[in-house]
Amino acid sequence: MVREQSRRRFLQLAAAGATSVGISSVASRKSRAVPAIEGPSVIGQTGTIVASHSTPGQWQRVNFETPFALTPVVIMQPVGTRDSVPVSIRKVTRRGFEFTFTGQNGYRKDEPARVSYLAVARGVHELSGSLINAEAGFVAADTSLQTVSFDHSFAERPIVFAQSQTHSHQGAAAGSEQSITPQIDVTGSDQFSVRLQARGQHQRFKQSETVGYLAFEPGSGVLDPPMGASNQLLGRFEIATAQKSVMDPWHQLVFEHTYDQPILLAGVQTSPDAVSTRVANLNSENAAIRPAHEPNTDASDIPEHIGYAVFENEHLLYV
């Protein structure tokens, strides 16, 4: 049974033709209904979930507080202990998605796991106050390397997060130890390459999966409040890469801002190997991060470039 905490945030798009106008933030607490603001429609949502991972392969449902107009891209990040459990998602719809914990050998299954997610509608959006652009999209991917061109022309190389939105290979619901990880290489400001890499017993799978990606220009700022609500809480954010390449030992990531209740996404930006990113000890000022490579490989000796995005929690955001 999923216990959703009151840590949600929305990105909303002002209905002004094809023009996006600014992102703002308003606090939302304890699943309380937030008064509708005339005009905008929902384009994104974040949340933090505490869920049991005692039964391997058990899929759990997350319902969006506000349905999307179209199916969004969902990126989910385990956070908590230094033994964070890998997570996979599937059945992403306008109203929610399912997730499960995978590759749980060696993890304590008697303790609940904490995961955060960010869901954003497909398209190009501008974060107001900083003029930082973001893009969300989908691509069909398999084990062959392919190039994905951005719809938006970024001013510099963006930070990209990617996750499979489907989970079609056999054994996914049977509790077997496996996960499918998109390996990305952000080669420039206009494109990135991607392929799927399996971990565990499904290393030779051949199915194609739908991969969702979120791309952000690096930068930081404060999210503006919506028009007519200047007394509402502001939300800080930052999008950057770790100051140095990170190897398997834990790396301390120090934030530019101090956050009330941060949500953190982190992902390797250049790697040909089966590697995901672990986040632990998240607090208002810093977090511990490291790349998690496939066991019994020499890849742990290779430094990785890790990009990250931090947002204030319990805020509504408008574009």
PDB file of C-alpha atoms in Angstrom:
ATOM      1  CA  MET A   1       0.000   0.000   0.000  1.00  0.00           C
ATOM      2  CA  VAL A   2       1.546   3.247  -1.079  1.00  0.00           C
ATOM      3  CA  ARG A   3       1.519   6.047   1.455  1.00  0.00           C
ATOM      4  CA  GLU A   4       1.825   9.323  -0.405  1.00  0.00           C
ATOM      5  CA  GLN A   5       3.125  12.152   1.698  1.00  0.00           C
ATOM      6  CA  SER A   6       2.159  15.762   1.284  1.00  0.00           C
ATOM      7  CA  ARG A   7       5.145  16.541  -0.899  1.00  0.00           C
ATOM      8  CA  ARG A   8       3.761  17.497  -4.246  1.00  0.00           C
ATOM      9  CA  ARG A   9       4.404  20.180  -6.702  1.00  0.00           C
ATOM     10  CA  PHE A  10       2.797  21.122  -9.995  1.00  0.00           C
ATOM     11  CA  LEU A  11       4.039  22.820 -13.089  1.00  0.00           C
ATOM     12  CA  GLN A  12       1.228  24.582 -14.897  1.00  0.00           C
ATOM     13  CA  LEU A  13       1.123  26.156 -18.333  1.00  0.00           C
ATOM     14  CA  ALA A  14      -0.679  29.428 -18.881  1.00  0.00           C
ATOM     15  CA  ALA A  15      -3.162  29.165 -21.720  1.00  0.00           C
ATOM     16  CA  ALA A  16      -1.842  31.999 -23.865  1.00  0.00           C
ATOM     17  CA  GLY A  17      -1.611  30.424 -27.293  1.00  0.00           C
ATOM     18  CA  ALA A  18       1.768  28.790 -27.868  1.00  0.00           C
ATOM     19  CA  THR A  19       3.593  31.169 -25.533  1.00  0.00           C
ATOM     20  CA  SER A  20       4.859  30.036 -22.141  1.00  0.00           C
ATOM     21  CA  VAL A  21       4.982  32.730 -19.490  1.00  0.00           C
ATOM     22  CA  GLY A  22       6.809  32.019 -16.311  1.00  0.00           C
ATOM     23  CA  ILE A  23       6.977  29.509 -13.458  1.00  0.00           C
ATOM     24  CA  SER A  24       5.721  30.287 -10.015  1.00  0.00           C
ATOM     25  CA  SER A  25       5.220  28.427  -6.778  1.00  0.00           C
ATOM     26  CA  VAL A  26       2.627  28.080  -4.027  1.00  0.00           C
ATOM     27  CA  ALA A  27       2.789  25.793  -0.963  1.00  0.00           C
ATOM     28  CA  SER A  28       0.512  22.749  -0.734  1.00  0.00           C
ATOM     29  CA  ARG A  29       0.268  20.697   2.459  1.00  0.00           C
ATOM     30  CA  LYS A  30      -1.265  17.480   3.762  1.00  0.00           C
ATOM     31  CA  SER A  31      -3.176  16.582   0.591  1.00  0.00           C
ATOM     32  CA  ARG A  32      -5.251  19.710   1.058  1.00  0.00           C
ATOM     33  CA  ALA A  33      -7.092  20.776  -2.083  1.00  0.00           C
ATOM     34  CA  VAL A  34      -5.378  23.770  -3.654  1.00  0.00           C
ATOM     35  CA  PRO A  35      -7.741  26.447  -4.975  1.00  0.00           C
ATOM     36  CA  ALA A  36      -7.827  26.442  -8.759  1.00  0.00           C
ATOM     37  CA  ILE A  37      -6.280  29.433 -10.469  1.00  0.00           C
ATOM     38  CA  GLU A  38      -8.231  30.432 -13.537  1.00  0.00           C
ATOM     39  CA  GLY A  39      -6.482  29.813 -16.843  1.00  0.00           C
ATOM     40  CA  PRO A  40      -3.517  27.437 -16.336  1.00  0.00           C
ATOM     41  CA  SER A  41      -3.563  23.707 -17.071  1.00  0.00           C
ATOM     42  CA  VAL A  42      -1.328  21.157 -15.329  1.00  0.00           C
ATOM     43  CA  ILE A  43       1.917  20.237 -17.089  1.00  0.00           C
ATOM     44  CA  GLY A  44       3.850  18.635 -14.228  1.00  0.00           C
ATOM     45  CA  GLN A  45       3.897  17.246 -10.712  1.00  0.00           C
ATOM     46  CA  THR A  46       6.402  16.016  -8.179  1.00  0.00           C
ATOM     47  CA  GLY A  47       5.998  13.883  -5.090  1.00  0.00           C
ATOM     48  CA  THR A  48       7.765  11.857  -2.438  1.00  0.00           C
ATOM     49  CA  ILE A  49       6.541   8.388  -1.495  1.00  0.00           C
ATOM     50  CA  VAL A  50       7.386   6.049   1.371  1.00  0.00           C
ATOM     51  CA  ALA A  51       6.628   2.486   0.296  1.00  0.00           C
ATOM     52  CA  SER A  52       7.375  -1.097   1.263  1.00  0.00           C
ATOM     53  CA  HIS A  53       9.829  -3.123  -0.816  1.00  0.00           C
ATOM     54  CA  SER A  54       9.457  -6.337   1.200  1.00  0.00           C
ATOM     55  CA  THR A  55       7.954  -8.226  -1.771  1.00  0.00           C
ATOM     56  CA  PRO A  56      10.252  -8.185  -4.838  1.00  0.00           C
ATOM     57  CA  GLY A  57       8.463  -7.442  -8.092  1.00  0.00           C
ATOM     58  CA  GLN A  58       5.290  -6.124  -6.428  1.00  0.00           C
ATOM     59  CA  TRP A  59       3.984  -3.195  -8.477  1.00  0.00           C
ATOM     60  CA  GLN A  60       2.512  -0.256  -6.567  1.00  0.00           C
ATOM     61  CA  ARG A  61       0.249   2.452  -7.982  1.00  0.00           C
ATOM     62  CA  VAL A  62       0.774   6.216  -7.728  1.00  0.00           C
ATOM     63  CA  ASN A  63      -2.136   8.478  -8.673  1.00  0.00           C
ATOM     64  CA  PHE A  64      -1.464  12.043  -9.767  1.00  0.00           C
ATOM     65  CA  GLU A  65      -3.289  14.601  -7.680  1.00  0.00           C
ATOM     66  CA  THR A  66      -4.307  16.359 -10.897  1.00  0.00           C
ATOM     67  CA  PRO A  67      -4.566  14.406 -14.189  1.00  0.00           C
ATOM     68  CA  PHE A  68      -2.498  15.555 -17.148  1.00  0.00           C
ATOM     69  CA  ALA A  69      -3.962  16.506 -20.513  1.00  0.00           C
ATOM     70  CA  LEU A  70      -1.492  14.070 -22.126  1.00  0.00           C
ATOM     71  CA  THR A  71       0.703  11.247 -20.817  1.00  0.00           C
ATOM     72  CA  PRO A  72       3.685  12.832 -18.997  1.00  0.00           C
ATOM     73  CA  VAL A  73       7.318  11.803 -18.696  1.00  0.00           C
ATOM     74  CA  VAL A  74       8.045  10.368 -15.224  1.00  0.00           C
ATOM     75  CA  ILE A  75      11.493  10.232 -13.633  1.00  0.00           C
ATOM     76  CA  MET A  76      11.667   8.423 -10.283  1.00  0.00           C
ATOM     77  CA  GLN A  77      14.651   8.617  -7.913  1.00  0.00           C
ATOM     78  CA  PRO A  78      15.275   6.457  -4.832  1.00  0.00           C
ATOM     79  CA  VAL A  79      16.382   8.539  -1.842  1.00  0.00           C
ATOM     80  CA  GLY A  80      17.193   7.665   1.740  1.00  0.00           C
ATOM     81  CA  THR A  81      19.705   5.173   3.082  1.00  0.00           C
ATOM     82  CA  ARG A  82      23.061   4.465   1.489  1.00  0.00           C
ATOM     83  CA  ASP A  83      21.575   1.201   0.206  1.00  0.00           C
ATOM     84  CA  SER A  84      18.820   2.826  -1.872  1.00  0.00           C
ATOM     85  CA  VAL A  85      16.870   0.251  -3.858  1.00  0.00           C
ATOM     86  CA  PRO A  86      16.722   0.542  -7.678  1.00  0.00           C
ATOM     87  CA  VAL A  87      13.260   1.387  -8.991  1.00  0.00           C
ATOM     88  CA  SER A  88      11.432   0.693 -12.272  1.00  0.00           C
ATOM     89  CA  ILE A  89       8.175   2.182 -13.578  1.00  0.00           C
ATOM     90  CA  ARG A  90       5.485   1.157 -16.051  1.00  0.00           C
ATOM     91  CA  LYS A  91       1.884   1.923 -17.139  1.00  0.00           C
ATOM     92  CA  VAL A  92       2.365   5.682 -17.170  1.00  0.00           C
ATOM     93  CA  THR A  93      -0.945   7.384 -17.971  1.00  0.00           C
ATOM     94  CA  ARG A  94      -2.554  10.793 -17.610  1.00  0.00           C
ATOM     95  CA  ARG A  95      -3.698   9.795 -14.116  1.00  0.00           C
ATOM     96  CA  GLY A  96      -0.689   8.022 -12.640  1.00  0.00           C
ATOM     97  CA  PHE A  97       1.846   5.213 -12.960  1.00  0.00           C
ATOM     98  CA  GLU A  98       3.091   2.006 -11.341  1.00  0.00           C
ATOM     99  CA  PHE A  99       6.515   1.362  -9.826  1.00  0.00           C
ATOM    100  CA  THR A 100       8.432  -1.519  -8.288  1.00  0.00           C
ATOM    101  CA  PHE A 101      11.784  -2.028  -6.618  1.00  0.00           C
ATOM    102  CA  THR A 102      14.285  -4.173  -8.528  1.00  0.00           C
ATOM    103  CA  GLY A 103      17.703  -5.652  -7.905  1.00  0.00           C
ATOM    104  CA  GLN A 104      17.133  -5.957  -4.166  1.00  0.00           C
ATOM    105  CA  ASN A 105      19.845  -8.457  -3.242  1.00  0.00           C
ATOM    106  CA  GLY A 106      21.696  -7.147  -0.205  1.00  0.00           C
ATOM    107  CA  TYR A 107      19.082  -4.552   0.735  1.00  0.00           C
ATOM    108  CA  ARG A 108      17.157  -4.494   3.998  1.00  0.00           C
ATOM    109  CA  LYS A 109      13.597  -5.344   3.023  1.00  0.00           C
ATOM    110  CA  ASP A 110      12.141  -4.760   6.479  1.00  0.00           C
ATOM    111  CA  GLU A 111      12.531  -0.989   6.180  1.00  0.00           C
ATOM    112  CA  PRO A 112      10.330   1.209   3.959  1.00  0.00           C
ATOM    113  CA  ALA A 113      12.028   2.945   1.055  1.00  0.00           C
ATOM    114  CA  ARG A 114      11.662   6.596   0.112  1.00  0.00           C
ATOM    115  CA  VAL A 115      11.414   7.618  -3.551  1.00  0.00           C
ATOM    116  CA  SER A 116      10.822  10.967  -5.223  1.00  0.00           C
ATOM    117  CA  TYR A 117       9.412  11.549  -8.687  1.00  0.00           C
ATOM    118  CA  LEU A 118       9.008  14.338 -11.197  1.00  0.00           C
ATOM    119  CA  ALA A 119       6.382  14.109 -13.948  1.00  0.00           C
ATOM    120  CA  VAL A 120       6.367  16.692 -16.749  1.00  0.00           C
ATOM    121  CA  ALA A 121       4.149  16.980 -19.815  1.00  0.00           C
ATOM    122  CA  ARG A 122       5.858  16.506 -23.163  1.00  0.00           C
ATOM    123  CA  GLY A 123       7.049  19.754 -24.735  1.00  0.00           C
ATOM    124  CA  VAL A 124       9.373  22.716 -24.228  1.00  0.00           C
ATOM    125  CA  HIS A 125       8.914  24.911 -21.138  1.00  0.00           C
ATOM    126  CA  GLU A 126      10.685  27.977 -19.758  1.00  0.00           C
ATOM    127  CA  LEU A 127      11.502  28.424 -16.070  1.00  0.00           C
ATOM    128  CA  SER A 128      10.768  32.080 -15.434  1.00  0.00           C
ATOM    129  CA  GLY A 129      13.026  34.343 -13.448  1.00  0.00           C
ATOM    130  CA  SER A 130      16.090  32.563 -14.808  1.00  0.00           C
ATOM    131  CA  LEU A 131      15.176  32.000 -18.470  1.00  0.00           C
ATOM    132  CA  ILE A 132      16.155  28.345 -18.048  1.00  0.00           C
ATOM    133  CA  ASN A 133      14.565  26.076 -20.634  1.00  0.00           C
ATOM    134  CA  ALA A 134      13.386  22.503 -20.152  1.00  0.00           C
ATOM    135  CA  GLU A 135      12.242  19.811 -22.575  1.00  0.00           C
ATOM    136  CA  ALA A 136      10.315  16.578 -21.956  1.00  0.00           C
ATOM    137  CA  GLY A 137       9.940  13.865 -24.582  1.00  0.00           C
ATOM    138  CA  PHE A 138       9.779  10.172 -25.446  1.00  0.00           C
ATOM    139  CA  VAL A 139      11.881   7.873 -27.617  1.00  0.00           C
ATOM    140  CA  ALA A 140      11.585   4.171 -28.486  1.00  0.00           C
ATOM    141  CA  ALA A 141      14.889   2.564 -27.471  1.00  0.00           C
ATOM    142  CA  ASP A 142      16.574  -0.842 -27.436  1.00  0.00           C
ATOM    143  CA  THR A 143      20.140  -2.082 -26.980  1.00  0.00           C
ATOM    144  CA  SER A 144      21.312  -0.292 -30.133  1.00  0.00           C
ATOM    145  CA  LEU A 145      22.821   3.149 -29.663  1.00  0.00           C
ATOM    146  CA  GLN A 146      20.736   5.912 -31.241  1.00  0.00           C
ATOM    147  CA  THR A 147      20.855   9.690 -31.372  1.00  0.00           C
ATOM    148  CA  VAL A 148      17.988  11.870 -30.126  1.00  0.00           C
ATOM    149  CA  SER A 149      17.781  15.497 -31.289  1.00  0.00           C
ATOM    150  CA  PHE A 150      16.200  18.072 -29.006  1.00  0.00           C
ATOM    151  CA  ASP A 151      13.242  20.093 -30.238  1.00  0.00           C
ATOM    152  CA  HIS A 152      14.633  23.112 -28.401  1.00  0.00           C
ATOM    153  CA  SER A 153      17.983  24.742 -29.188  1.00  0.00           C
ATOM    154  CA  PHE A 154      19.654  24.911 -25.781  1.00  0.00           C
ATOM    155  CA  ALA A 155      22.210  27.661 -25.183  1.00  0.00           C
ATOM    156  CA  GLU A 156      24.587  25.109 -23.631  1.00  0.00           C
ATOM    157  CA  ARG A 157      24.760  21.393 -22.999  1.00  0.00           C
ATOM    158  CA  PRO A 158      21.702  20.479 -20.890  1.00  0.00           C
ATOM    159  CA  ILE A 159      21.419  18.116 -17.943  1.00  0.00           C
ATOM    160  CA  VAL A 160      19.410  15.070 -19.069  1.00  0.00           C
ATOM    161  CA  PHE A 161      17.494  12.534 -16.978  1.00  0.00           C
ATOM    162  CA  ALA A 162      16.086   9.421 -18.643  1.00  0.00           C
ATOM    163  CA  GLN A 163      14.064   6.424 -17.472  1.00  0.00           C
ATOM    164  CA  SER A 164      12.173   3.623 -19.180  1.00  0.00           C
ATOM    165  CA  GLN A 165       8.429   4.324 -19.030  1.00  0.00           C
ATOM    166  CA  THR A 166       7.568   0.700 -19.875  1.00  0.00           C
ATOM    167  CA  HIS A 167       8.682  -2.660 -18.504  1.00  0.00           C
ATOM    168  CA  SER A 168       7.744  -5.238 -21.125  1.00  0.00           C
ATOM    169  CA  HIS A 169      10.453  -7.887 -20.720  1.00  0.00           C
ATOM    170  CA  GLN A 170       9.493 -11.238 -19.221  1.00  0.00           C
ATOM    171  CA  GLY A 171       9.871 -11.814 -15.502  1.00  0.00           C
ATOM    172  CA  ALA A 172       9.077  -8.259 -14.460  1.00  0.00           C
ATOM    173  CA  ALA A 173       6.057  -9.280 -12.385  1.00  0.00           C
ATOM    174  CA  ALA A 174       7.561 -12.465 -11.020  1.00  0.00           C
ATOM    175  CA  GLY A 175       9.903 -10.874  -8.508  1.00  0.00           C
ATOM    176  CA  SER A 176      13.089 -11.632 -10.438  1.00  0.00           C
ATOM    177  CA  GLU A 177      16.131  -9.477  -9.846  1.00  0.00           C
ATOM    178  CA  GLN A 178      16.492  -7.175 -12.849  1.00  0.00           C
ATOM    179  CA  SER A 179      16.137  -3.613 -14.047  1.00  0.00           C
ATOM    180  CA  ILE A 180      16.384  -1.859 -17.392  1.00  0.00           C
ATOM    181  CA  THR A 181      18.584   1.235 -17.375  1.00  0.00           C
ATOM    182  CA  PRO A 182      18.812   3.795 -20.206  1.00  0.00           C
ATOM    183  CA  GLN A 183      22.457   4.693 -20.768  1.00  0.00           C
ATOM    184  CA  ILE A 184      22.816   8.233 -22.072  1.00  0.00           C
ATOM    185  CA  ASP A 185      25.637  10.345 -23.447  1.00  0.00           C
ATOM    186  CA  VAL A 186      24.864  14.049 -23.683  1.00  0.00           C
ATOM    187  CA  THR A 187      27.055  14.851 -26.680  1.00  0.00           C
ATOM    188  CA  GLY A 188      26.146  18.519 -27.140  1.00  0.00           C
ATOM    189  CA  SER A 189      23.554  21.243 -26.763  1.00  0.00           C
ATOM    190  CA  ASP A 190      21.379  19.831 -29.555  1.00  0.00           C
ATOM    191  CA  GLN A 191      21.336  16.065 -28.972  1.00  0.00           C
ATOM    192  CA  PHE A 192      22.129  13.052 -26.818  1.00  0.00           C
ATOM    193  CA  SER A 193      22.571   9.335 -27.477  1.00  0.00           C
ATOM    194  CA  VAL A 194      20.715   6.560 -25.666  1.00  0.00           C
ATOM    195  CA  ARG A 195      20.549   2.785 -25.482  1.00  0.00           C
ATOM    196  CA  LEU A 196      19.083   0.301 -23.029  1.00  0.00           C
ATOM    197  CA  GLN A 197      21.242  -1.787 -20.739  1.00  0.00           C
ATOM    198  CA  ALA A 198      19.802  -4.570 -18.594  1.00  0.00           C
ATOM    199  CA  ARG A 199      21.036  -5.434 -15.134  1.00  0.00           C
ATOM    200  CA  GLY A 200      20.785  -8.892 -13.602  1.00  0.00           C
ATOM    201  CA  GLN A 201      19.493 -11.966 -15.404  1.00  0.00           C
ATOM    202  CA  HIS A 202      17.906 -10.103 -18.353  1.00  0.00           C
ATOM    203  CA  GLN A 203      21.158  -8.754 -19.784  1.00  0.00           C
ATOM    204  CA  ARG A 204      20.342 -10.169 -23.248  1.00  0.00           C
ATOM    205  CA  PHE A 205      16.791  -8.939 -23.564  1.00  0.00           C
ATOM    206  CA  LYS A 206      15.716  -7.781 -27.049  1.00  0.00           C
ATOM    207  CA  GLN A 207      12.515  -5.856 -26.410  1.00  0.00           C
ATOM    208  CA  SER A 208      12.142  -2.196 -27.222  1.00  0.00           C
ATOM    209  CA  GLU A 209      11.034   0.103 -24.410  1.00  0.00           C
ATOM    210  CA  THR A 210       9.639   3.623 -24.345  1.00  0.00           C
ATOM    211  CA  VAL A 211      12.172   5.907 -22.679  1.00  0.00           C
ATOM    212  CA  GLY A 212      11.130   9.271 -21.279  1.00  0.00           C
ATOM    213  CA  TYR A 213      13.657  12.058 -20.937  1.00  0.00           C
ATOM    214  CA  LEU A 214      13.810  15.461 -19.223  1.00  0.00           C
ATOM    215  CA  ALA A 215      16.448  17.986 -20.326  1.00  0.00           C
ATOM    216  CA  PHE A 216      17.247  21.158 -18.367  1.00  0.00           C
ATOM    217  CA  GLU A 217      19.668  23.978 -19.059  1.00  0.00           C
ATOM    218  CA  PRO A 218      22.106  24.428 -16.141  1.00  0.00           C
ATOM    219  CA  GLY A 219      21.320  27.285 -13.797  1.00  0.00           C
ATOM    220  CA  SER A 220      19.588  28.288 -10.593  1.00  0.00           C
ATOM    221  CA  GLY A 221      17.083  30.791  -9.322  1.00  0.00           C
ATOM    222  CA  VAL A 222      13.886  31.455  -7.439  1.00  0.00           C
ATOM    223  CA  LEU A 223      10.516  30.555  -8.914  1.00  0.00           C
ATOM    224  CA  ASP A 224       8.207  33.548  -9.207  1.00  0.00           C
ATOM    225  CA  PRO A 225       4.807  33.497  -7.489  1.00  0.00           C
ATOM    226  CA  PRO A 226       1.709  33.470  -9.686  1.00  0.00           C
ATOM    227  CA  MET A 227       0.086  36.736 -10.651  1.00  0.00           C
ATOM    228  CA  GLY A 228      -2.003  38.074  -7.797  1.00  0.00           C
ATOM    229  CA  ALA A 229      -0.337  35.798  -5.211  1.00  0.00           C
ATOM    230  CA  SER A 230       2.891  37.640  -4.413  1.00  0.00           C
ATOM    231  CA  ASN A 231       2.544  36.746  -0.719  1.00  0.00           C
ATOM    232  CA  GLN A 232       2.930  33.026  -1.452  1.00  0.00           C
ATOM    233  CA  LEU A 233       6.094  31.069  -0.706  1.00  0.00           C
ATOM    234  CA  LEU A 234       8.903  31.166  -3.254  1.00  0.00           C
ATOM    235  CA  GLY A 235      10.744  28.067  -4.395  1.00  0.00           C
ATOM    236  CA  ARG A 236      14.466  27.891  -5.069  1.00  0.00           C
ATOM    237  CA  PHE A 237      15.935  25.478  -7.594  1.00  0.00           C
ATOM    238  CA  GLU A 238      19.287  24.558  -9.139  1.00  0.00           C
ATOM    239  CA  ILE A 239      20.368  22.402 -12.074  1.00  0.00           C
ATOM    240  CA  ALA A 240      24.058  21.539 -12.459  1.00  0.00           C
ATOM    241  CA  THR A 241      26.715  18.836 -12.643  1.00  0.00           C
ATOM    242  CA  ALA A 242      28.810  17.622  -9.735  1.00  0.00           C
ATOM    243  CA  GLN A 243      31.969  19.728  -9.453  1.00  0.00           C
ATOM    244  CA  LYS A 244      34.163  16.727 -10.155  1.00  0.00           C
ATOM    245  CA  SER A 245      33.779  13.311 -11.738  1.00  0.00           C
ATOM    246  CA  VAL A 246      32.361  10.779  -9.281  1.00  0.00           C
ATOM    247  CA  MET A 247      33.548   7.205  -8.692  1.00  0.00           C
ATOM    248  CA  ASP A 248      31.884   4.460  -6.640  1.00  0.00           C
ATOM    249  CA  PRO A 249      32.868   5.928  -3.237  1.00  0.00           C
ATOM    250  CA  TRP A 250      30.186   8.329  -2.054  1.00  0.00           C
ATOM    251  CA  HIS A 251      30.563  11.969  -3.109  1.00  0.00           C
ATOM    252  CA  GLN A 252      29.224  14.826  -0.991  1.00  0.00           C
ATOM    253  CA  LEU A 253      27.085  17.151  -3.091  1.00  0.00           C
ATOM    254  CA  VAL A 254      26.743  20.641  -1.566  1.00  0.00           C
ATOM    255  CA  PHE A 255      23.782  22.682  -2.799  1.00  0.00           C
ATOM    256  CA  GLU A 256      24.042  26.290  -3.905  1.00  0.00           C
ATOM    257  CA  HIS A 257      20.887  27.160  -1.934  1.00  0.00           C
ATOM    258  CA  THR A 258      19.458  26.032   1.392  1.00  0.00           C
ATOM    259  CA  TYR A 259      16.130  24.237   0.899  1.00  0.00           C
ATOM    260  CA  ASP A 260      13.188  23.626   3.178  1.00  0.00           C
ATOM    261  CA  GLN A 261      12.163  20.207   1.802  1.00  0.00           C
ATOM    262  CA  PRO A 262      14.228  19.452  -1.295  1.00  0.00           C
ATOM    263  CA  ILE A 263      13.507  16.970  -4.047  1.00  0.00           C
ATOM    264  CA  LEU A 264      16.643  15.774  -5.835  1.00  0.00           C
ATOM    265  CA  LEU A 265      17.103  14.046  -9.189  1.00  0.00           C
ATOM    266  CA  ALA A 266      20.572  12.817 -10.187  1.00  0.00           C
ATOM    267  CA  GLY A 267      21.801  10.905 -13.226  1.00  0.00           C
ATOM    268  CA  VAL A 268      24.999   9.914 -15.028  1.00  0.00           C
ATOM    269  CA  GLN A 269      25.464  12.053 -18.158  1.00  0.00           C
ATOM    270  CA  THR A 270      28.141  10.061 -20.014  1.00  0.00           C
ATOM    271  CA  SER A 271      28.485   6.310 -19.582  1.00  0.00           C
ATOM    272  CA  PRO A 272      28.534   3.237 -21.861  1.00  0.00           C
ATOM    273  CA  ASP A 273      28.026   0.891 -18.904  1.00  0.00           C
ATOM    274  CA  ALA A 274      25.041  -0.341 -16.905  1.00  0.00           C
ATOM    275  CA  VAL A 275      25.058   2.326 -14.230  1.00  0.00           C
ATOM    276  CA  SER A 276      22.424   4.114 -12.191  1.00  0.00           C
ATOM    277  CA  THR A 277      22.785   6.831  -9.561  1.00  0.00           C
ATOM    278  CA  ARG A 278      22.238   6.439  -5.837  1.00  0.00           C
ATOM    279  CA  VAL A 279      21.221   9.332  -3.572  1.00  0.00           C
ATOM    280  CA  ALA A 280      21.488   9.168   0.219  1.00  0.00           C
ATOM    281  CA  ASN A 281      21.380  11.416   3.282  1.00  0.00           C
ATOM    282  CA  LEU A 282      19.407  14.140   1.528  1.00  0.00           C
ATOM    283  CA  ASN A 283      18.912  17.240   3.673  1.00  0.00           C
ATOM    284  CA  SER A 284      18.381  20.968   3.224  1.00  0.00           C
ATOM    285  CA  GLU A 285      21.998  21.704   2.258  1.00  0.00           C
ATOM    286  CA  ASN A 286      23.580  18.590   0.743  1.00  0.00           C
ATOM    287  CA  ALA A 287      23.288  14.940  -0.242  1.00  0.00           C
ATOM    288  CA  ALA A 288      25.543  11.959  -0.879  1.00  0.00           C
ATOM    289  CA  ILE A 289      25.626  10.586  -4.436  1.00  0.00           C
ATOM    290  CA  ARG A 290      27.468   7.809  -6.249  1.00  0.00           C
ATOM    291  CA  PRO A 291      27.187   5.795  -9.467  1.00  0.00           C
ATOM    292  CA  ALA A 292      26.039   2.187  -8.967  1.00  0.00           C
ATOM    293  CA  HIS A 293      27.601  -0.075 -11.591  1.00  0.00           C
ATOM    294  CA  GLU A 294      26.747  -3.633 -12.525  1.00  0.00           C
ATOM    295  CA  PRO A 295      28.353  -5.966  -9.944  1.00  0.00           C
ATOM    296  CA  ASN A 296      31.534  -7.859 -10.816  1.00  0.00           C
ATOM    297  CA  THR A 297      32.708  -5.360 -13.446  1.00  0.00           C
ATOM    298  CA  ASP A 298      35.726  -3.093 -13.665  1.00  0.00           C
ATOM    299  CA  ALA A 299      33.532  -0.072 -14.422  1.00  0.00           C
ATOM    300  CA  SER A 300      33.622   1.044 -10.784  1.00  0.00           C
ATOM    301  CA  ASP A 301      37.115   2.420 -11.473  1.00  0.00           C
ATOM    302  CA  ILE A 302      35.777   4.814 -14.127  1.00  0.00           C
ATOM    303  CA  PRO A 303      34.810   8.325 -12.939  1.00  0.00           C
ATOM    304  CA  GLU A 304      31.315   9.426 -14.003  1.00  0.00           C
ATOM    305  CA  HIS A 305      29.864  12.853 -14.755  1.00  0.00           C
ATOM    306  CA  ILE A 306      26.668  13.194 -12.702  1.00  0.00           C
ATOM    307  CA  GLY A 307      24.064  15.869 -13.332  1.00  0.00           C
ATOM    308  CA  TYR A 308      21.485  16.830 -10.739  1.00  0.00           C
ATOM    309  CA  ALA A 309      18.396  18.991 -10.238  1.00  0.00           C
ATOM    310  CA  VAL A 310      17.086  20.235  -6.893  1.00  0.00           C
ATOM    311  CA  PHE A 311      13.657  21.788  -6.346  1.00  0.00           C
ATOM    312  CA  GLU A 312      11.820  22.994  -3.276  1.00  0.00           C
ATOM    313  CA  ASN A 313       9.018  20.647  -2.293  1.00  0.00           C
ATOM    314  CA  GLU A 314       5.365  21.398  -1.507  1.00  0.00           C
ATOM    315  CA  HIS A 315       5.047  24.027  -4.205  1.00  0.00           C
ATOM    316  CA  LEU A 316       2.865  24.643  -7.204  1.00  0.00           C
ATOM    317  CA  LEU A 317       4.738  25.835 -10.260  1.00  0.00           C
ATOM    318  CA  TYR A 318       3.250  27.699 -13.196  1.00  0.00           C
ATOM    319  CA  VAL A 319       4.644  28.339 -16.654  1.00  0.00           C
TER     320      VAL A 319
END
